Amino acid sequence: MTESNNIGLMNKDKLIQIFGYLNERLKENQLQLEITIYGGAIMTMVYDNRPATRDIDCVFSETNSKLLDNILDLAKFTFNLSDGWINEEVKEPLKSLLKEDKETYKIYSHLKILKPNAEQLLAMKILAARPEPAKDFVDAYLLCKDLGITTKTELLSIFNNYLPLTLVGERQINFIKYLGKDLGYDWE
């Protein structure tokens, strides 16, 4: 891969550096911030499943948005990140959640990072069910393995704990069938 193709990619080490940098800027501005991360950032940091991610899918706690925007701009410049490196679009699917099970991932002096548990993350991956180059399928496969899911019934039960089954459409059904096949099960 050429240098220009790598611009904006964040591997585990870079993500840790970015969060440390954000904590220092928050400290300078006497701000406390709670951030919940989802998607690729979790798979990169927690599961070591991806070499890198292009963005951090997240939701911020209420804070001084003008100061926070300035801090995020400083991080973008300092770490040579691409536009959209912070992605708050995850707020839309979160509106459909029946419940949210967050766990603390890391606590700094002025920054607390939360993440959904593995079951909630799996339910969200099934809901998204995006085609490649999105990594939803690979992530769902890894989460099923990690959680020991062997049946469609188990998978749909987890999904239904977090999201209404009415959201399962043709795209999700095909996703689940292929997921079962790749895991070595018949989920027809």
mmCIF file of C-alpha atoms in Angstrom:
data_model
loop_
_atom_site.group_PDB
_atom_site.id
_atom_site.type_symbol
_atom_site.label_atom_id
_atom_site.label_comp_id
_atom_site.label_asym_id
_atom_site.label_seq_id
_atom_site.Cartn_x
_atom_site.Cartn_y
_atom_site.Cartn_z
ATOM 1 C CA MET A 1 0.000 0.000 0.000
ATOM 2 C CA THR A 2 1.319 3.428 -0.815
ATOM 3 C CA GLU A 3 1.680 6.151 1.803
ATOM 4 C CA SER A 4 -1.292 8.071 0.377
ATOM 5 C CA ASN A 5 -3.564 5.021 0.789
ATOM 6 C CA ASN A 6 -2.599 4.817 4.473
ATOM 7 C CA ILE A 7 -3.502 8.414 5.307
ATOM 8 C CA GLY A 8 -6.099 8.482 8.003
ATOM 9 C CA LEU A 9 -5.861 4.780 8.914
ATOM 10 C CA MET A 10 -5.711 4.156 12.644
ATOM 11 C CA ASN A 11 -4.194 0.956 14.011
ATOM 12 C CA LYS A 12 -4.411 -0.047 17.686
ATOM 13 C CA ASP A 13 -1.278 1.894 18.671
ATOM 14 C CA LYS A 14 -2.415 5.022 16.850
ATOM 15 C CA LEU A 15 -5.880 4.819 18.413
ATOM 16 C CA ILE A 16 -4.300 4.591 21.875
ATOM 17 C CA GLN A 17 -2.070 7.591 21.043
ATOM 18 C CA ILE A 18 -5.084 9.579 19.805
ATOM 19 C CA PHE A 19 -7.097 8.853 22.967
ATOM 20 C CA GLY A 20 -4.097 9.827 25.109
ATOM 21 C CA TYR A 21 -3.750 13.049 23.111
ATOM 22 C CA LEU A 22 -7.479 13.808 23.500
ATOM 23 C CA ASN A 23 -7.168 13.264 27.258
ATOM 24 C CA GLU A 24 -4.301 15.784 27.473
ATOM 25 C CA ARG A 25 -6.244 18.425 25.518
ATOM 26 C CA LEU A 26 -9.324 17.799 27.690
ATOM 27 C CA LYS A 27 -7.158 18.180 30.804
ATOM 28 C CA GLU A 28 -5.747 21.511 29.529
ATOM 29 C CA ASN A 29 -9.307 22.749 29.023
ATOM 30 C CA GLN A 30 -10.586 21.312 32.315
ATOM 31 C CA LEU A 31 -13.161 19.186 30.486
ATOM 32 C CA GLN A 32 -14.364 15.696 31.393
ATOM 33 C CA LEU A 33 -15.589 13.600 28.469
ATOM 34 C CA GLU A 34 -17.227 10.206 28.142
ATOM 35 C CA ILE A 35 -17.096 8.573 24.714
ATOM 36 C CA THR A 36 -18.719 5.303 23.659
ATOM 37 C CA ILE A 37 -16.956 3.636 20.739
ATOM 38 C CA TYR A 38 -18.517 1.148 18.337
ATOM 39 C CA GLY A 39 -17.620 -0.755 15.172
ATOM 40 C CA GLY A 40 -14.150 -0.896 13.672
ATOM 41 C CA ALA A 41 -12.436 0.954 16.501
ATOM 42 C CA ILE A 42 -13.558 -1.751 18.941
ATOM 43 C CA MET A 43 -12.619 -4.561 16.587
ATOM 44 C CA THR A 44 -9.168 -2.963 16.149
ATOM 45 C CA MET A 45 -8.532 -2.192 19.816
ATOM 46 C CA VAL A 46 -10.327 -4.923 21.752
ATOM 47 C CA TYR A 47 -10.420 -7.951 19.465
ATOM 48 C CA ASP A 48 -7.214 -7.329 17.477
ATOM 49 C CA ASN A 49 -9.287 -8.408 14.477
ATOM 50 C CA ARG A 50 -8.384 -5.574 12.152
ATOM 51 C CA PRO A 51 -5.058 -4.040 11.370
ATOM 52 C CA ALA A 52 -6.696 -0.595 11.254
ATOM 53 C CA THR A 53 -9.869 1.441 10.935
ATOM 54 C CA ARG A 54 -10.626 4.599 8.951
ATOM 55 C CA ASP A 55 -12.935 6.159 11.511
ATOM 56 C CA ILE A 56 -14.053 5.995 15.100
ATOM 57 C CA ASP A 57 -17.785 5.292 15.304
ATOM 58 C CA CYS A 58 -18.748 6.966 18.545
ATOM 59 C CA VAL A 59 -21.151 8.940 20.656
ATOM 60 C CA PHE A 60 -19.977 11.690 22.993
ATOM 61 C CA SER A 61 -21.472 12.652 26.333
ATOM 62 C CA GLU A 62 -22.842 16.173 26.582
ATOM 63 C CA THR A 63 -20.002 18.673 26.810
ATOM 64 C CA ASN A 64 -18.832 22.032 25.514
ATOM 65 C CA SER A 65 -19.208 21.219 21.810
ATOM 66 C CA LYS A 66 -17.208 24.235 20.602
ATOM 67 C CA LEU A 67 -14.208 23.275 22.740
ATOM 68 C CA LEU A 68 -14.588 19.592 21.824
ATOM 69 C CA ASP A 69 -14.705 20.420 18.086
ATOM 70 C CA ASN A 70 -11.506 22.413 18.496
ATOM 71 C CA ILE A 71 -9.800 19.513 20.319
ATOM 72 C CA LEU A 72 -10.931 17.062 17.609
ATOM 73 C CA ASP A 73 -9.550 19.416 14.918
ATOM 74 C CA LEU A 74 -6.201 19.530 16.743
ATOM 75 C CA ALA A 75 -6.107 15.706 16.835
ATOM 76 C CA LYS A 76 -7.022 15.520 13.136
ATOM 77 C CA PHE A 77 -4.080 17.777 12.247
ATOM 78 C CA THR A 78 -1.610 16.196 14.683
ATOM 79 C CA PHE A 79 -2.270 12.615 13.580
ATOM 80 C CA ASN A 80 -2.856 13.371 9.871
ATOM 81 C CA LEU A 81 -6.388 11.992 9.975
ATOM 82 C CA SER A 82 -8.876 12.185 7.128
ATOM 83 C CA ASP A 83 -12.147 14.106 7.165
ATOM 84 C CA GLY A 84 -14.805 12.103 8.938
ATOM 85 C CA TRP A 85 -12.324 10.376 11.262
ATOM 86 C CA ILE A 86 -14.913 10.857 13.999
ATOM 87 C CA ASN A 87 -18.178 9.314 12.860
ATOM 88 C CA GLU A 88 -21.305 9.961 14.883
ATOM 89 C CA GLU A 89 -23.639 8.341 12.311
ATOM 90 C CA VAL A 90 -23.965 5.393 14.704
ATOM 91 C CA LYS A 91 -26.534 7.523 16.561
ATOM 92 C CA GLU A 92 -29.173 6.542 13.973
ATOM 93 C CA PRO A 93 -29.125 2.729 14.541
ATOM 94 C CA LEU A 94 -28.785 3.343 18.295
ATOM 95 C CA LYS A 95 -32.298 4.828 18.233
ATOM 96 C CA SER A 96 -33.618 1.297 17.519
ATOM 97 C CA LEU A 97 -31.890 -0.317 20.512
ATOM 98 C CA LEU A 98 -34.160 -1.879 23.103
ATOM 99 C CA LYS A 99 -31.367 -1.629 25.668
ATOM 100 C CA GLU A 100 -27.695 -0.791 25.720
ATOM 101 C CA ASP A 101 -25.092 -2.766 27.656
ATOM 102 C CA LYS A 102 -21.950 -0.656 27.935
ATOM 103 C CA GLU A 103 -18.712 -1.656 29.571
ATOM 104 C CA THR A 104 -15.798 0.547 30.563
ATOM 105 C CA TYR A 105 -12.910 0.040 28.160
ATOM 106 C CA LYS A 106 -10.378 2.565 29.501
ATOM 107 C CA ILE A 107 -10.320 5.454 31.959
ATOM 108 C CA TYR A 108 -7.931 8.383 31.650
ATOM 109 C CA SER A 109 -7.851 11.421 33.949
ATOM 110 C CA HIS A 110 -10.297 13.416 31.777
ATOM 111 C CA LEU A 111 -11.559 10.831 29.282
ATOM 112 C CA LYS A 112 -13.626 7.715 29.900
ATOM 113 C CA ILE A 113 -14.018 5.270 26.997
ATOM 114 C CA LEU A 114 -17.004 2.916 26.985
ATOM 115 C CA LYS A 115 -17.913 0.142 24.559
ATOM 116 C CA PRO A 116 -20.963 -2.056 24.045
ATOM 117 C CA ASN A 117 -20.623 -5.643 25.191
ATOM 118 C CA ALA A 118 -19.920 -8.310 22.566
ATOM 119 C CA GLU A 119 -23.572 -9.404 22.258
ATOM 120 C CA GLN A 120 -24.807 -5.867 21.605
ATOM 121 C CA LEU A 121 -22.009 -5.302 19.099
ATOM 122 C CA LEU A 122 -22.990 -8.524 17.295
ATOM 123 C CA ALA A 123 -26.646 -7.437 17.140
ATOM 124 C CA MET A 124 -25.560 -4.088 15.669
ATOM 125 C CA LYS A 125 -23.353 -5.838 13.086
ATOM 126 C CA ILE A 126 -26.277 -8.016 11.996
ATOM 127 C CA LEU A 127 -28.528 -4.980 11.718
ATOM 128 C CA ALA A 128 -25.951 -3.142 9.585
ATOM 129 C CA ALA A 129 -25.213 -6.208 7.393
ATOM 130 C CA ARG A 130 -23.303 -4.029 4.920
ATOM 131 C CA PRO A 131 -21.540 -5.630 1.951
ATOM 132 C CA GLU A 132 -17.776 -5.518 1.500
ATOM 133 C CA PRO A 133 -15.647 -3.439 1.847
ATOM 134 C CA ALA A 134 -17.464 -2.956 5.179
ATOM 135 C CA LYS A 135 -16.185 -5.470 7.699
ATOM 136 C CA ASP A 136 -19.542 -6.356 9.279
ATOM 137 C CA PHE A 137 -19.395 -9.976 8.117
ATOM 138 C CA VAL A 138 -15.849 -10.615 9.348
ATOM 139 C CA ASP A 139 -16.654 -8.869 12.624
ATOM 140 C CA ALA A 140 -19.892 -10.865 13.111
ATOM 141 C CA TYR A 141 -18.021 -14.107 12.362
ATOM 142 C CA LEU A 142 -15.399 -13.290 14.995
ATOM 143 C CA LEU A 143 -18.026 -12.262 17.560
ATOM 144 C CA CYS A 144 -20.014 -15.492 16.984
ATOM 145 C CA LYS A 145 -16.831 -17.510 17.531
ATOM 146 C CA ASP A 146 -15.960 -15.456 20.629
ATOM 147 C CA LEU A 147 -19.467 -15.886 22.088
ATOM 148 C CA GLY A 148 -19.702 -19.594 21.153
ATOM 149 C CA ILE A 149 -22.825 -19.154 19.025
ATOM 150 C CA THR A 150 -23.662 -22.313 17.080
ATOM 151 C CA THR A 151 -27.352 -21.952 16.210
ATOM 152 C CA LYS A 152 -29.527 -19.464 14.372
ATOM 153 C CA THR A 153 -31.853 -19.508 17.391
ATOM 154 C CA GLU A 154 -29.029 -18.338 19.688
ATOM 155 C CA LEU A 155 -28.059 -15.610 17.222
ATOM 156 C CA LEU A 156 -31.616 -14.332 16.791
ATOM 157 C CA SER A 157 -32.160 -14.425 20.553
ATOM 158 C CA ILE A 158 -29.120 -12.184 21.056
ATOM 159 C CA PHE A 159 -30.341 -9.893 18.275
ATOM 160 C CA ASN A 160 -33.799 -9.704 19.890
ATOM 161 C CA ASN A 161 -32.273 -8.822 23.285
ATOM 162 C CA TYR A 162 -31.020 -5.577 21.740
ATOM 163 C CA LEU A 163 -33.113 -4.893 18.653
ATOM 164 C CA PRO A 164 -36.664 -5.729 17.571
ATOM 165 C CA LEU A 165 -36.927 -8.748 15.259
ATOM 166 C CA THR A 166 -39.094 -6.571 12.981
ATOM 167 C CA LEU A 167 -35.808 -4.988 11.805
ATOM 168 C CA VAL A 168 -34.654 -8.320 10.312
ATOM 169 C CA GLY A 169 -35.189 -7.958 6.581
ATOM 170 C CA GLU A 170 -33.925 -9.722 3.472
ATOM 171 C CA ARG A 171 -30.418 -8.242 3.787
ATOM 172 C CA GLN A 172 -30.066 -9.442 7.395
ATOM 173 C CA ILE A 173 -31.513 -12.890 6.575
ATOM 174 C CA ASN A 174 -28.995 -13.423 3.760
ATOM 175 C CA PHE A 175 -26.223 -12.137 6.039
ATOM 176 C CA ILE A 176 -27.223 -14.614 8.771
ATOM 177 C CA LYS A 177 -27.445 -17.538 6.305
ATOM 178 C CA TYR A 178 -23.952 -16.826 4.922
ATOM 179 C CA LEU A 179 -22.617 -16.311 8.427
ATOM 180 C CA GLY A 180 -23.923 -19.718 9.494
ATOM 181 C CA LYS A 181 -22.450 -21.333 6.384
ATOM 182 C CA ASP A 182 -19.016 -19.772 7.029
ATOM 183 C CA LEU A 183 -19.179 -20.913 10.649
ATOM 184 C CA GLY A 184 -19.973 -24.446 9.444
ATOM 185 C CA TYR A 185 -23.679 -24.525 10.343
ATOM 186 C CA ASP A 186 -26.881 -24.707 8.310
ATOM 187 C CA TRP A 187 -28.843 -21.612 9.317
ATOM 188 C CA GLU A 188 -31.436 -21.855 6.520
#
